[in-house]
Tab-separated table of C-alpha atoms in Angstrom:
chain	number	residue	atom	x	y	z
A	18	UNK	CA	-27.950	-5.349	8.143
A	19	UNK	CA	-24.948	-7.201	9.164
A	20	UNK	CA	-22.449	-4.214	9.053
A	21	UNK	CA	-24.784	-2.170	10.471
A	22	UNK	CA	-25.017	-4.810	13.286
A	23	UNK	CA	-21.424	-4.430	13.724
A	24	UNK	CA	-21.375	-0.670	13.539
A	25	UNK	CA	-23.859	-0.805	16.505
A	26	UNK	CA	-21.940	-3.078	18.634
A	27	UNK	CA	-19.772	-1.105	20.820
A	28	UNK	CA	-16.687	-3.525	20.713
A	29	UNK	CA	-16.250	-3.177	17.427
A	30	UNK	CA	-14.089	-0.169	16.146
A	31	UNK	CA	-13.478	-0.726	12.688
A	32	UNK	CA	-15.588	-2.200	10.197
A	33	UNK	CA	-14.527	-3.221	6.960
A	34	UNK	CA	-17.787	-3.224	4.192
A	35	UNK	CA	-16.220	-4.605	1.045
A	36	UNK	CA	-16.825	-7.138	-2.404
A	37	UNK	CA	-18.126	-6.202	-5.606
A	38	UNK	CA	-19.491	-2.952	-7.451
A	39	UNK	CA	-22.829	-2.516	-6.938
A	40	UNK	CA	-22.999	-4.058	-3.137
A	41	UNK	CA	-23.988	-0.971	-1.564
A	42	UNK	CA	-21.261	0.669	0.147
A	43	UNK	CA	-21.645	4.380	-0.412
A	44	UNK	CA	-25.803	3.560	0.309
A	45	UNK	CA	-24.472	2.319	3.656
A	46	UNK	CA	-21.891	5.204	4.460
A	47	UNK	CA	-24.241	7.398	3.738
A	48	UNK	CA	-27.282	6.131	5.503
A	49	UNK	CA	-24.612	5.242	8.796
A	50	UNK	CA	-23.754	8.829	8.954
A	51	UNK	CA	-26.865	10.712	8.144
A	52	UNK	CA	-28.919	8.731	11.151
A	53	UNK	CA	-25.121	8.886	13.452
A	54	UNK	CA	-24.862	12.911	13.081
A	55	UNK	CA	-28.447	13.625	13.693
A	56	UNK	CA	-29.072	11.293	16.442
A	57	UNK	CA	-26.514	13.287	18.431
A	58	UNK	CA	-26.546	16.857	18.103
A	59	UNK	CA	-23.315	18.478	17.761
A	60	UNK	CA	-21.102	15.399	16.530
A	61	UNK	CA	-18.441	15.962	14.152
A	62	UNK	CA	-17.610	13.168	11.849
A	63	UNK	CA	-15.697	12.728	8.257
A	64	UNK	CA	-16.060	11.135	4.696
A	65	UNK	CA	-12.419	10.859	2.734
A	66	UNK	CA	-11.530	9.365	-0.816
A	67	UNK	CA	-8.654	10.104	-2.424
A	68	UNK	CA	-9.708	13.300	-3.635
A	69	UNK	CA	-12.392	15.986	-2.828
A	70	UNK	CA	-13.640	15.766	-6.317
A	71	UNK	CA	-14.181	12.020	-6.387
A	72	UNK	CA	-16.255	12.599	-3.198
A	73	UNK	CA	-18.565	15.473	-4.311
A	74	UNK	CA	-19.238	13.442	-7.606
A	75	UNK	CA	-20.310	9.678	-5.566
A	76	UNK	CA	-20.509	10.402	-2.047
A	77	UNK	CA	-23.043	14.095	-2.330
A	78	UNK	CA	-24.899	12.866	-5.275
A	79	UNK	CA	-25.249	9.055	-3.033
A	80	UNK	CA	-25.944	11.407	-0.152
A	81	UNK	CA	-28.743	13.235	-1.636
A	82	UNK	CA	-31.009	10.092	-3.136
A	83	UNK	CA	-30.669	8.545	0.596
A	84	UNK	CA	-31.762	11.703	2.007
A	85	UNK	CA	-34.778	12.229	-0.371
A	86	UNK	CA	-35.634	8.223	0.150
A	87	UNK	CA	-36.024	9.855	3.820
A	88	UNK	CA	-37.881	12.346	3.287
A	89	UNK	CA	-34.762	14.135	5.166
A	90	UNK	CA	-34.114	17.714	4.835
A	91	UNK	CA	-32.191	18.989	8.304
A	92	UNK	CA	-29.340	19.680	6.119
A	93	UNK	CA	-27.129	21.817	3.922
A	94	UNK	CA	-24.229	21.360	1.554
A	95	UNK	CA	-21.326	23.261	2.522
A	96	UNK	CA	-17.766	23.990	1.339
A	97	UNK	CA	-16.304	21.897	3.634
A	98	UNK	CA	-18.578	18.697	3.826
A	99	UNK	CA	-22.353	18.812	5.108
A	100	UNK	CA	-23.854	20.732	7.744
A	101	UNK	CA	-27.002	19.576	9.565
A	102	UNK	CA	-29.400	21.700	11.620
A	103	UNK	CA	-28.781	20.433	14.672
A	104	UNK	CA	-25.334	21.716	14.225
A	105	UNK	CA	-23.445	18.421	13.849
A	106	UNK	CA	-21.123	18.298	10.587
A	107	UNK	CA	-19.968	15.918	8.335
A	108	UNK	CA	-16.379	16.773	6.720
A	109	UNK	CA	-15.290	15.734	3.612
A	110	UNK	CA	-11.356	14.818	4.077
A	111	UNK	CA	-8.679	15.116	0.291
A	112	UNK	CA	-6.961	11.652	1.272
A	113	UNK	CA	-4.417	12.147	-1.383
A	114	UNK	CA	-1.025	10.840	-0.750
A	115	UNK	CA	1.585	13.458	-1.168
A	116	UNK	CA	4.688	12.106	-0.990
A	117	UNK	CA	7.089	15.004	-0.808
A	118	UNK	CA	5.356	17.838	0.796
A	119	UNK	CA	3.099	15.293	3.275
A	120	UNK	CA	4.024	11.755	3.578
A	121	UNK	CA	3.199	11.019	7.011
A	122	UNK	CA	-0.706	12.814	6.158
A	123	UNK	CA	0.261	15.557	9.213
A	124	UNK	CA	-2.113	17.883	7.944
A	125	UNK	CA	-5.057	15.321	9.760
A	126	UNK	CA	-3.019	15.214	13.050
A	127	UNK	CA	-4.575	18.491	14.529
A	128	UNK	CA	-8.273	17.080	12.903
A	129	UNK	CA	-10.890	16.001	15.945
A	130	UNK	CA	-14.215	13.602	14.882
A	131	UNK	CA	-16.906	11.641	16.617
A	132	UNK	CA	-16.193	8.953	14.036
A	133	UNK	CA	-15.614	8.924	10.318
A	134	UNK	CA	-15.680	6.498	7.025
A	135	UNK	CA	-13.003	5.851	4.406
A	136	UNK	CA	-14.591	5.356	0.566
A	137	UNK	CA	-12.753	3.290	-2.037
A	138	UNK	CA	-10.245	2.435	0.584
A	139	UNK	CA	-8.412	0.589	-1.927
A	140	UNK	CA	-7.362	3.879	-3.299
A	141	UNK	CA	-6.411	5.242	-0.233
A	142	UNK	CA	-2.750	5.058	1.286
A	143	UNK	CA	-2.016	2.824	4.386
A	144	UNK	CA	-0.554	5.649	6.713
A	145	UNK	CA	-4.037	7.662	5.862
A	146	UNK	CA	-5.967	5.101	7.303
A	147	UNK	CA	-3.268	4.490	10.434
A	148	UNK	CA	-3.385	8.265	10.979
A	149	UNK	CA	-7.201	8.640	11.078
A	150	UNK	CA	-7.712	5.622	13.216
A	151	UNK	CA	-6.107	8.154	15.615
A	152	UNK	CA	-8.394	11.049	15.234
A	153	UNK	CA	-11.911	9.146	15.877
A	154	UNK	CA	-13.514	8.959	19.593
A	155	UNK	CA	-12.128	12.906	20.270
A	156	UNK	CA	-15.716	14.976	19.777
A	157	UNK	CA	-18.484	14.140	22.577
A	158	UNK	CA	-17.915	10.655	22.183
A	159	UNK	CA	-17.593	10.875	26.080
A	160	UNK	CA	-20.569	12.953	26.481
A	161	UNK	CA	-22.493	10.396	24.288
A	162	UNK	CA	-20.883	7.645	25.603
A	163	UNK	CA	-20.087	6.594	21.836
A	164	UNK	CA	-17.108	4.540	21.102
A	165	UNK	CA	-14.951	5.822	18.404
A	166	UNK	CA	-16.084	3.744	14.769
A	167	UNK	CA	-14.262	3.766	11.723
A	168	UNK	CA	-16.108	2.577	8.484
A	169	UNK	CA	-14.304	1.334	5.771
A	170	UNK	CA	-15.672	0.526	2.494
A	171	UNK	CA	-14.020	-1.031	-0.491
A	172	UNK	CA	-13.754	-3.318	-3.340
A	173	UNK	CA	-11.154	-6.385	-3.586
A	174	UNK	CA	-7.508	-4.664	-3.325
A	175	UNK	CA	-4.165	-6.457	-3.004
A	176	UNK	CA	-2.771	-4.071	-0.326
A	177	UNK	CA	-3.088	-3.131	3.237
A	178	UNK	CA	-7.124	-3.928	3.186
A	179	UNK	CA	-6.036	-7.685	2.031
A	180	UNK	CA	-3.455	-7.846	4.591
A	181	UNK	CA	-5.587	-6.335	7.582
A	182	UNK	CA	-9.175	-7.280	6.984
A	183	UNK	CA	-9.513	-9.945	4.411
A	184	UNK	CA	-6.592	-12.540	5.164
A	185	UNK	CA	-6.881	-12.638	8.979
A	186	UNK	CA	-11.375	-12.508	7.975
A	187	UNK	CA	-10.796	-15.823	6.395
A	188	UNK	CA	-7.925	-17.542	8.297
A	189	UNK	CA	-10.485	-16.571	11.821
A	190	UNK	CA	-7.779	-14.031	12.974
A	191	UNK	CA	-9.072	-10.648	12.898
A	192	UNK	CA	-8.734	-8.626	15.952
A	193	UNK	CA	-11.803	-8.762	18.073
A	194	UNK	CA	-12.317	-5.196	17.533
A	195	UNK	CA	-12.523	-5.762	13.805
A	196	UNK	CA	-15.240	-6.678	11.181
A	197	UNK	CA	-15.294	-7.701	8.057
A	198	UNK	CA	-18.247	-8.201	5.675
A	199	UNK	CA	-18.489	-9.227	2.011
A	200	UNK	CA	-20.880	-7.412	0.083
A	201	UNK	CA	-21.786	-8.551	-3.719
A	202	UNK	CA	-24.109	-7.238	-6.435
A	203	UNK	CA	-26.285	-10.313	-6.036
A	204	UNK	CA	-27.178	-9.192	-2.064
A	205	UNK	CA	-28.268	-6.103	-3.699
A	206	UNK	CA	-32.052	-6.705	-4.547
A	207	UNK	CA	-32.492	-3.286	-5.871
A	208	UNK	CA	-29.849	-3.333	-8.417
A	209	UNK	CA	-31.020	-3.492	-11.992
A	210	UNK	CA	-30.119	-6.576	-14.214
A	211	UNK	CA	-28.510	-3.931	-16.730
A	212	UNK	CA	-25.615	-3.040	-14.253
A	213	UNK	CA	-25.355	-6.756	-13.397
A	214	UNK	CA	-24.814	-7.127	-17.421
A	215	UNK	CA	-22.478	-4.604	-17.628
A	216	UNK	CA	-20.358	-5.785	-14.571
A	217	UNK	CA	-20.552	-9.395	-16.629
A	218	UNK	CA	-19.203	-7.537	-19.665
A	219	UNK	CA	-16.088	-6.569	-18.254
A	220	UNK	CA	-13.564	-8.030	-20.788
A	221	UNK	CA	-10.639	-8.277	-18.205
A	222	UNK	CA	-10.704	-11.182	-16.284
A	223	UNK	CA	-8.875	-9.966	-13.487
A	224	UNK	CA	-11.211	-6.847	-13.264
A	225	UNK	CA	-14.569	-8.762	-13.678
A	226	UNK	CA	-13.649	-11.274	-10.769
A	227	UNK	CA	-12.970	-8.211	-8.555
A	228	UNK	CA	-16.037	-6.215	-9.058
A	229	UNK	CA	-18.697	-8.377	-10.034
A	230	UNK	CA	-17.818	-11.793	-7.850
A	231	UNK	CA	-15.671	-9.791	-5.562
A	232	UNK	CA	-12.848	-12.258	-5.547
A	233	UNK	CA	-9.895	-11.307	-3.631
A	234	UNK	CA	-7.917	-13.957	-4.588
A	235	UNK	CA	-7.900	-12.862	-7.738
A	236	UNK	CA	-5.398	-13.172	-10.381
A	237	UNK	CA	-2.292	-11.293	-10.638
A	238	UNK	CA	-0.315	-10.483	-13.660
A	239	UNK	CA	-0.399	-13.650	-15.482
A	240	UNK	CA	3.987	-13.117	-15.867
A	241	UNK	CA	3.958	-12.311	-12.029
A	242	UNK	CA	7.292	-13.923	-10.485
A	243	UNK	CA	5.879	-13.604	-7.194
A	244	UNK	CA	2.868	-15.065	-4.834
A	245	UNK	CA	1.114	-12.402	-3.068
A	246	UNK	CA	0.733	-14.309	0.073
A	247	UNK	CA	4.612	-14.768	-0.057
A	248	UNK	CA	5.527	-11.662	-0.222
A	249	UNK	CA	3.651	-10.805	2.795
A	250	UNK	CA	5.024	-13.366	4.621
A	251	UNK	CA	8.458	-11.388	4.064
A	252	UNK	CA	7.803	-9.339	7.028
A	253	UNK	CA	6.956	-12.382	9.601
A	254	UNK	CA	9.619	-15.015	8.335
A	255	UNK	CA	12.152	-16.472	10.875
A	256	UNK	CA	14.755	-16.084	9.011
A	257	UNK	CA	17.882	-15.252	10.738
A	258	UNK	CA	21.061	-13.282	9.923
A	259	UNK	CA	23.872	-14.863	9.404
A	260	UNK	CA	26.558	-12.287	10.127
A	261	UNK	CA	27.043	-11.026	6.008
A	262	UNK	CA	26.604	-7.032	6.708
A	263	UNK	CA	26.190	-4.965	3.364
A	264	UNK	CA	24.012	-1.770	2.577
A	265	UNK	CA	22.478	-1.243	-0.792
A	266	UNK	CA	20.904	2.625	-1.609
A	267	UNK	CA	18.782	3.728	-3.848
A	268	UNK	CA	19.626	7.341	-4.079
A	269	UNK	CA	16.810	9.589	-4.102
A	270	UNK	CA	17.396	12.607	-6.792
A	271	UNK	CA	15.501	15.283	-8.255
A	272	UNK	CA	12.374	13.944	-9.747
A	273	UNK	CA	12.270	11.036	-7.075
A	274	UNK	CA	10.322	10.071	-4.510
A	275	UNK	CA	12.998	8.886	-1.872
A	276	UNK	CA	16.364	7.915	-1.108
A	277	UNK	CA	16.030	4.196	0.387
A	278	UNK	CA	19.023	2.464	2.144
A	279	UNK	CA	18.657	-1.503	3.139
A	280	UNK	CA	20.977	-2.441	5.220
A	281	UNK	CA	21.520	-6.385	5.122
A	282	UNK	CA	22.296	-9.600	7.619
A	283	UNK	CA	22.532	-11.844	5.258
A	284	UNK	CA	18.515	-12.381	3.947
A	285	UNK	CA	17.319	-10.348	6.702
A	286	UNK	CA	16.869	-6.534	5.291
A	287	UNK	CA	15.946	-3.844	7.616
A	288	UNK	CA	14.933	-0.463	5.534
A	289	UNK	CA	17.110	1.894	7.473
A	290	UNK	CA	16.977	4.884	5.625
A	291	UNK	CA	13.537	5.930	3.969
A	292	UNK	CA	13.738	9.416	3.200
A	293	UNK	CA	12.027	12.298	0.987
A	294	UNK	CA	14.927	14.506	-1.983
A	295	UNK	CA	18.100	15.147	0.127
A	296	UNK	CA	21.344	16.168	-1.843
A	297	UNK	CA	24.242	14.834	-2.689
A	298	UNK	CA	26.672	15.752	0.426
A	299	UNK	CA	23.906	14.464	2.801
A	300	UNK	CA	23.246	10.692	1.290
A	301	UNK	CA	27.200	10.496	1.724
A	302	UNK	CA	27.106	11.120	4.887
A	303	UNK	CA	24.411	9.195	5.451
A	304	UNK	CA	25.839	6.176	3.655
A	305	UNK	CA	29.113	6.837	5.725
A	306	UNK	CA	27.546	7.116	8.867
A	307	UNK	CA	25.273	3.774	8.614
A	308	UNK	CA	28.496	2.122	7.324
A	309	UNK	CA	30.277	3.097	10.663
A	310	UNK	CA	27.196	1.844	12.613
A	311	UNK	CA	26.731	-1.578	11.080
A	312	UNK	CA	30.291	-2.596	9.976
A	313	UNK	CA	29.657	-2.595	6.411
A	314	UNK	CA	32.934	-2.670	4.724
A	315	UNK	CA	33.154	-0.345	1.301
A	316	UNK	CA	32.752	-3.465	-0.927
A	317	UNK	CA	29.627	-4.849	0.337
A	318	UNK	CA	27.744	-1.199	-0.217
A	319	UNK	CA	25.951	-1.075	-3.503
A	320	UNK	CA	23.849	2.317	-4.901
A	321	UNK	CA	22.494	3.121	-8.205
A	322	UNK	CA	24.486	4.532	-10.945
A	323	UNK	CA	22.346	7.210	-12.098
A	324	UNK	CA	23.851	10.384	-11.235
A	325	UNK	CA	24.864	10.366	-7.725
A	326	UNK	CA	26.279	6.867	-8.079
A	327	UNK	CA	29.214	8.066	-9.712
A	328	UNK	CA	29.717	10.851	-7.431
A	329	UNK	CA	29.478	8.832	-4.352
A	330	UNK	CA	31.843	6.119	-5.566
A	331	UNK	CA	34.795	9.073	-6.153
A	332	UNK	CA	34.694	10.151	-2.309
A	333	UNK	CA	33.048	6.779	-1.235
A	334	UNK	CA	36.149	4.472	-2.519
A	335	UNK	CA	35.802	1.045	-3.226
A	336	UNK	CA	31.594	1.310	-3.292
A	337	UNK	CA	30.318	-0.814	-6.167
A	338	UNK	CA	27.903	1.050	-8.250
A	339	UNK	CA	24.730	-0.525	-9.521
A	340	UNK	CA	24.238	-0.169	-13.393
A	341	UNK	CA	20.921	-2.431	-13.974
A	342	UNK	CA	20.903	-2.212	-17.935
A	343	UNK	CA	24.313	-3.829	-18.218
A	344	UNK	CA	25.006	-7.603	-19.415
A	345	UNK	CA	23.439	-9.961	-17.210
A	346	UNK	CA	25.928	-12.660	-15.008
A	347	UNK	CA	24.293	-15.258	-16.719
A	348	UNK	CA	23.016	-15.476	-20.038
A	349	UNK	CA	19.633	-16.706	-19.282
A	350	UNK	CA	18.614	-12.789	-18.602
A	351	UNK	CA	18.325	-9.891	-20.794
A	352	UNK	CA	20.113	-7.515	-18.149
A	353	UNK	CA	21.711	-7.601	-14.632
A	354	UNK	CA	18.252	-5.981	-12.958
A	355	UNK	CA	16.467	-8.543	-14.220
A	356	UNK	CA	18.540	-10.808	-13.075
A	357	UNK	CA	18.476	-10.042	-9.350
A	358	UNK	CA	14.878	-9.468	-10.014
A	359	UNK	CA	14.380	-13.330	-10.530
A	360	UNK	CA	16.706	-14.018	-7.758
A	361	UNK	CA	14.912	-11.748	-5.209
A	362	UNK	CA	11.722	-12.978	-6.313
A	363	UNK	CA	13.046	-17.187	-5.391
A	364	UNK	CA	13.714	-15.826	-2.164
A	365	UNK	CA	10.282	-14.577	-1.785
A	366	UNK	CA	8.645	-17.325	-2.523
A	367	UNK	CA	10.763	-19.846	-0.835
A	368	UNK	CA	10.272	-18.170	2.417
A	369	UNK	CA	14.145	-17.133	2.825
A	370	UNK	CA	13.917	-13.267	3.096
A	371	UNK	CA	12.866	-11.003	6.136
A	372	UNK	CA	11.994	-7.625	5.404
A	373	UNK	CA	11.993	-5.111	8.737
A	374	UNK	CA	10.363	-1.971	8.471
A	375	UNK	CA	7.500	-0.019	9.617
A	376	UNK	CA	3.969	-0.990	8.878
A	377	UNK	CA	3.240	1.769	6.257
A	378	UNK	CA	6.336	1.016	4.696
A	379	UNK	CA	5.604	-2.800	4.866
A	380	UNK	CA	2.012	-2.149	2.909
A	381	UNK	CA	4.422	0.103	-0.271
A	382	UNK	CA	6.486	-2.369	-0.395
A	383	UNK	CA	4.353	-5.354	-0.859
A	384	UNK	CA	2.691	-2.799	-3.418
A	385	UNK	CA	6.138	-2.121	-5.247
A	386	UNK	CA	7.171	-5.922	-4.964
A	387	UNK	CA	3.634	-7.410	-6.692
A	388	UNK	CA	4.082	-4.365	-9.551
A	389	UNK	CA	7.948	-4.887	-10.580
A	390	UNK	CA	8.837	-8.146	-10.091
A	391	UNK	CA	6.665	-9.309	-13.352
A	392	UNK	CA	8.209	-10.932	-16.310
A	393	UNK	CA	8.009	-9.622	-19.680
A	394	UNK	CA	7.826	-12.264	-22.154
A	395	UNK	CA	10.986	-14.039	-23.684
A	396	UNK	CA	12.585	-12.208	-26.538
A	397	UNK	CA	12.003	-14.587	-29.380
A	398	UNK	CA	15.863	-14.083	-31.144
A	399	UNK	CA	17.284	-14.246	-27.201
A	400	UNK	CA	15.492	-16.009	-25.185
A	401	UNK	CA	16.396	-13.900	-22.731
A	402	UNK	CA	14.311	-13.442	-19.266
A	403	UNK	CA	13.657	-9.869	-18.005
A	404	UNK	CA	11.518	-7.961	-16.683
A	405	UNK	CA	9.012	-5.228	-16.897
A	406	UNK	CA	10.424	-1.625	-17.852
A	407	UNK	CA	10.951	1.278	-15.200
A	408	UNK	CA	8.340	3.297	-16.971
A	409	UNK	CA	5.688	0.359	-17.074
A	410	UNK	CA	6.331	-0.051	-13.154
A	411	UNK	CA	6.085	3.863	-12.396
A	412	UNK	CA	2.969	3.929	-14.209
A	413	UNK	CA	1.182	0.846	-12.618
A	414	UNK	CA	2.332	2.178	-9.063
A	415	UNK	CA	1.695	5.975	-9.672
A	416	UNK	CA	5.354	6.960	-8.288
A	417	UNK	CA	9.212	5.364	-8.669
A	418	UNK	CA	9.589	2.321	-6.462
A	419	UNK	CA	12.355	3.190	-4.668
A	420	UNK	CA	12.224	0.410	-2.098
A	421	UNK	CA	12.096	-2.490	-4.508
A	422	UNK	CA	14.999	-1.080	-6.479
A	423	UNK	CA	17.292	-0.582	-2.860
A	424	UNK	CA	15.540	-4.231	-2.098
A	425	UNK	CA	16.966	-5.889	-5.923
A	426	UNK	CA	20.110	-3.857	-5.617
A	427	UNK	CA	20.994	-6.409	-2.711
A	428	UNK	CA	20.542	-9.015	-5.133
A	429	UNK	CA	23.478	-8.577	-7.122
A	430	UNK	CA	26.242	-10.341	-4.203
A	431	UNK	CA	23.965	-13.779	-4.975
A	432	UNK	CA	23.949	-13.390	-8.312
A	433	UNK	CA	27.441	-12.567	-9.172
A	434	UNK	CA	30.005	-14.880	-9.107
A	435	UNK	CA	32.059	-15.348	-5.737
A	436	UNK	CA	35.196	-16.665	-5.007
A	437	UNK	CA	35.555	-19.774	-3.700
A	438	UNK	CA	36.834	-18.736	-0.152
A	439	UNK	CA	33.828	-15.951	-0.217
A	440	UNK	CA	30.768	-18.193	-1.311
A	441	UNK	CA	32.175	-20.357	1.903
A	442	UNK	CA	31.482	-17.814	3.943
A	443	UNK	CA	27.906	-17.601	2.780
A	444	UNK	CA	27.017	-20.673	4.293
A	445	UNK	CA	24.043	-22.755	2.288
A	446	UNK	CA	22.787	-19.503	0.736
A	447	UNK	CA	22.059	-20.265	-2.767
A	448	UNK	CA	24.447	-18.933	-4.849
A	449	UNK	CA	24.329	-18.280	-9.454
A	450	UNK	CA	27.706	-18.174	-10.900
């Protein structure tokens, strides 16, 4: 009754509707729309999950047992969504991320809706949910006099929901046009005791606290090197350049997502270059040309070995080239990534690195940061630190992580060992070596 006191109140545009399994949510989305699109004839409005299929297998089958608990039949499933016989529709949206052939989600720009709601938003990528935000209020609403209302439903998620809804829900600073309600099994009183048990069965912690006490504060990685909280606060320290320029690149190649450059002030890195596969020829020029721009002598630009490294340090000279399996600096870590994994993760949580970049970028990175910078255990015959493996981070994220590797890259000028009339120059920057 809450959210749907919110979803009534015409200065709220965006409702957030999200805790444990079991609270409701799809009961809600569906009930919201089914009395929104008939009350005014002709609307147009949207469901979206991260895939069509996920939607016709929760959202219809939800849809239907609301419907019959109404005793409503002034509608038809379609191809495209559900059609009602008063001519308004209801759309269901494929919010899959596709990084190559649609990153920025352009094939919703043209889309038009009375108002729409995002399921399993946790799923869902940040610029989908920036993008649709845009396409609300554009059918009738004026005719209606409807405001434009986005519904967003989720459990717990570490990610952009955390960072817009959630933290500002509990700190008392969500936008005035926002709302945020927590919704648990235990609110539910028509939930059986059975799914309650099975919720309770849940054998991994971290899981269990999400979906059956809806905990968003819950664990990370037990071996995670990072706080969450600090690594959002990465894109609203004050931390100020101090005058160091360098670029680090990680250089997108076939079977990659993107080729990322950073280019650095000291602590303060600004993602400059963020792009989808370009070849060879073009990332030097790119490189080159950002050089130019910033006054980044050869010396202080870093990129990835793999591949294009090698090419770009023959007509690039003097570029250092990034190999992250070779012997660490110091001998506390099993390999030099690691090592400027553990460095970049003290900055993080000692509040000493700014991170400029766009919001959608801001919510992959936080993603990319929580997933890779987790330690594996210490060998036993080492002791070496290190951390996870580049296949164990792909497969947690669901695609390379581009940015944190350009981000550690930058690590490797504080973790090697300066001379003495260099590390003066670095001020009181903390230095290994």
């Amino acid at each position: 009754m809450l959210a749907y006191k919110h979803l009534a109140d015409p200065s709220k545009r965006e409702v957030c509707f999200g805790g444990a399994a079991g609270g409701g949510k799809t009961w809600l989305g569906c009930e919201w729309l089914m009395r929104s699109a008939w009350a005014f004839p002709g609307t147009r409005w949207f469901v979206g999950r991260n895939n069509i299929k996920d939607s016709r297998e929760s959202v219809l089958v939800t849809w239907s047992k609301v419907a019959q608990h109404y005793g409503f039949t002034a509608y038809k499933f379609t191809d495209s969504g559900i059609l009602f016989d008063n001519g308004s529709e209801v759309v269901l949206l494929d919010l899959t991320f596709y990084p190559r052939k649609d990153p920025m989600f352009e094939r919703l720009g043209s889309k038009e809706y009375t108002g729409g709601w995002i399921e399993e938003a946790g799923e869902v990528h940040y610029t989908a949910y920036e993008v649709l935000k845009s396409r609300i209020g554009r059918h009738l609403n004026k005719e209606y006099g409807l405001e434009p209302k986005l519904l967003i439903t989720c459990n717990p998620k570490k990610n952009w929901l955390y960072k817009t809804f959630y933290k500002p829900y509990k700190s008392g600073t969500l936008d005035s046009n926002k709302a945020f309600v927590q919704s648990l099994v235990f609110d539910n009183p028509f939930i059986t005791e059975e799914y309650i048990d099975s919720l309770r069965s849940i054998a991994l912690r971290q899981t269990r606290l999400r979906l059956l006490n809806g905990y968003w504060e819950y664990e990370g990685n037990a071996n995670s090197l990072v706080d969450y909280d600090a690594i959002l606060d990465c894109f609203t320290n004050a931390v100020q350049g101090n005058g160091q320029k360098r670029i680090s690149a990680d250089l997108a190649m076939k079977g990659r997502d993107h080729f990322v450059s950073v280019k650095w002030d000291g602590l303060v890195a600004t993602i400059s270059t963020d792009k989808g596969y370009v070849d060879a020829k073009q990332i030097e020029q790119i490189l080159e040309g950002e050089a130019r721009q910033y006054g980044v002598r050869r010396s202080q630009i870093v990129a990835d070995s793999d591949g294009l490294g090698a090419y770009l340090s023959a007509y690039l000279t003097g570029i250092k080239e990034f190999r992250g399996g070779e012997r660490a600096y110091s001998p506390a870590f099993r390999n030099l990534k690691s090592e400027c994994a553990f460095k970049l993760a003290e900055f993080i949580n000692a509040g000493k690195l700014r991170i400029v970049c766009t919001p959608e970028q801001q919510a992959e990175i936080a993603e990319e940061l929580e997933a890779c910078l987790v330690a594996e255990d210490v060998d036993n015959d080492t002791q070496k630190k290190g951390i996870i493996t580049k296949e164990e981070q792909k497969a947690v994220l669901g695609r390379s992580p581009d940015k944190f590797d350009a981000l550690n890259m930058g690590m490797i000028y504080y973790v090697k060992p300066q001379p003495m009339g260099v590390r003066g120059t670095l001020g009181s920057l903390p230095m290994q070596g």
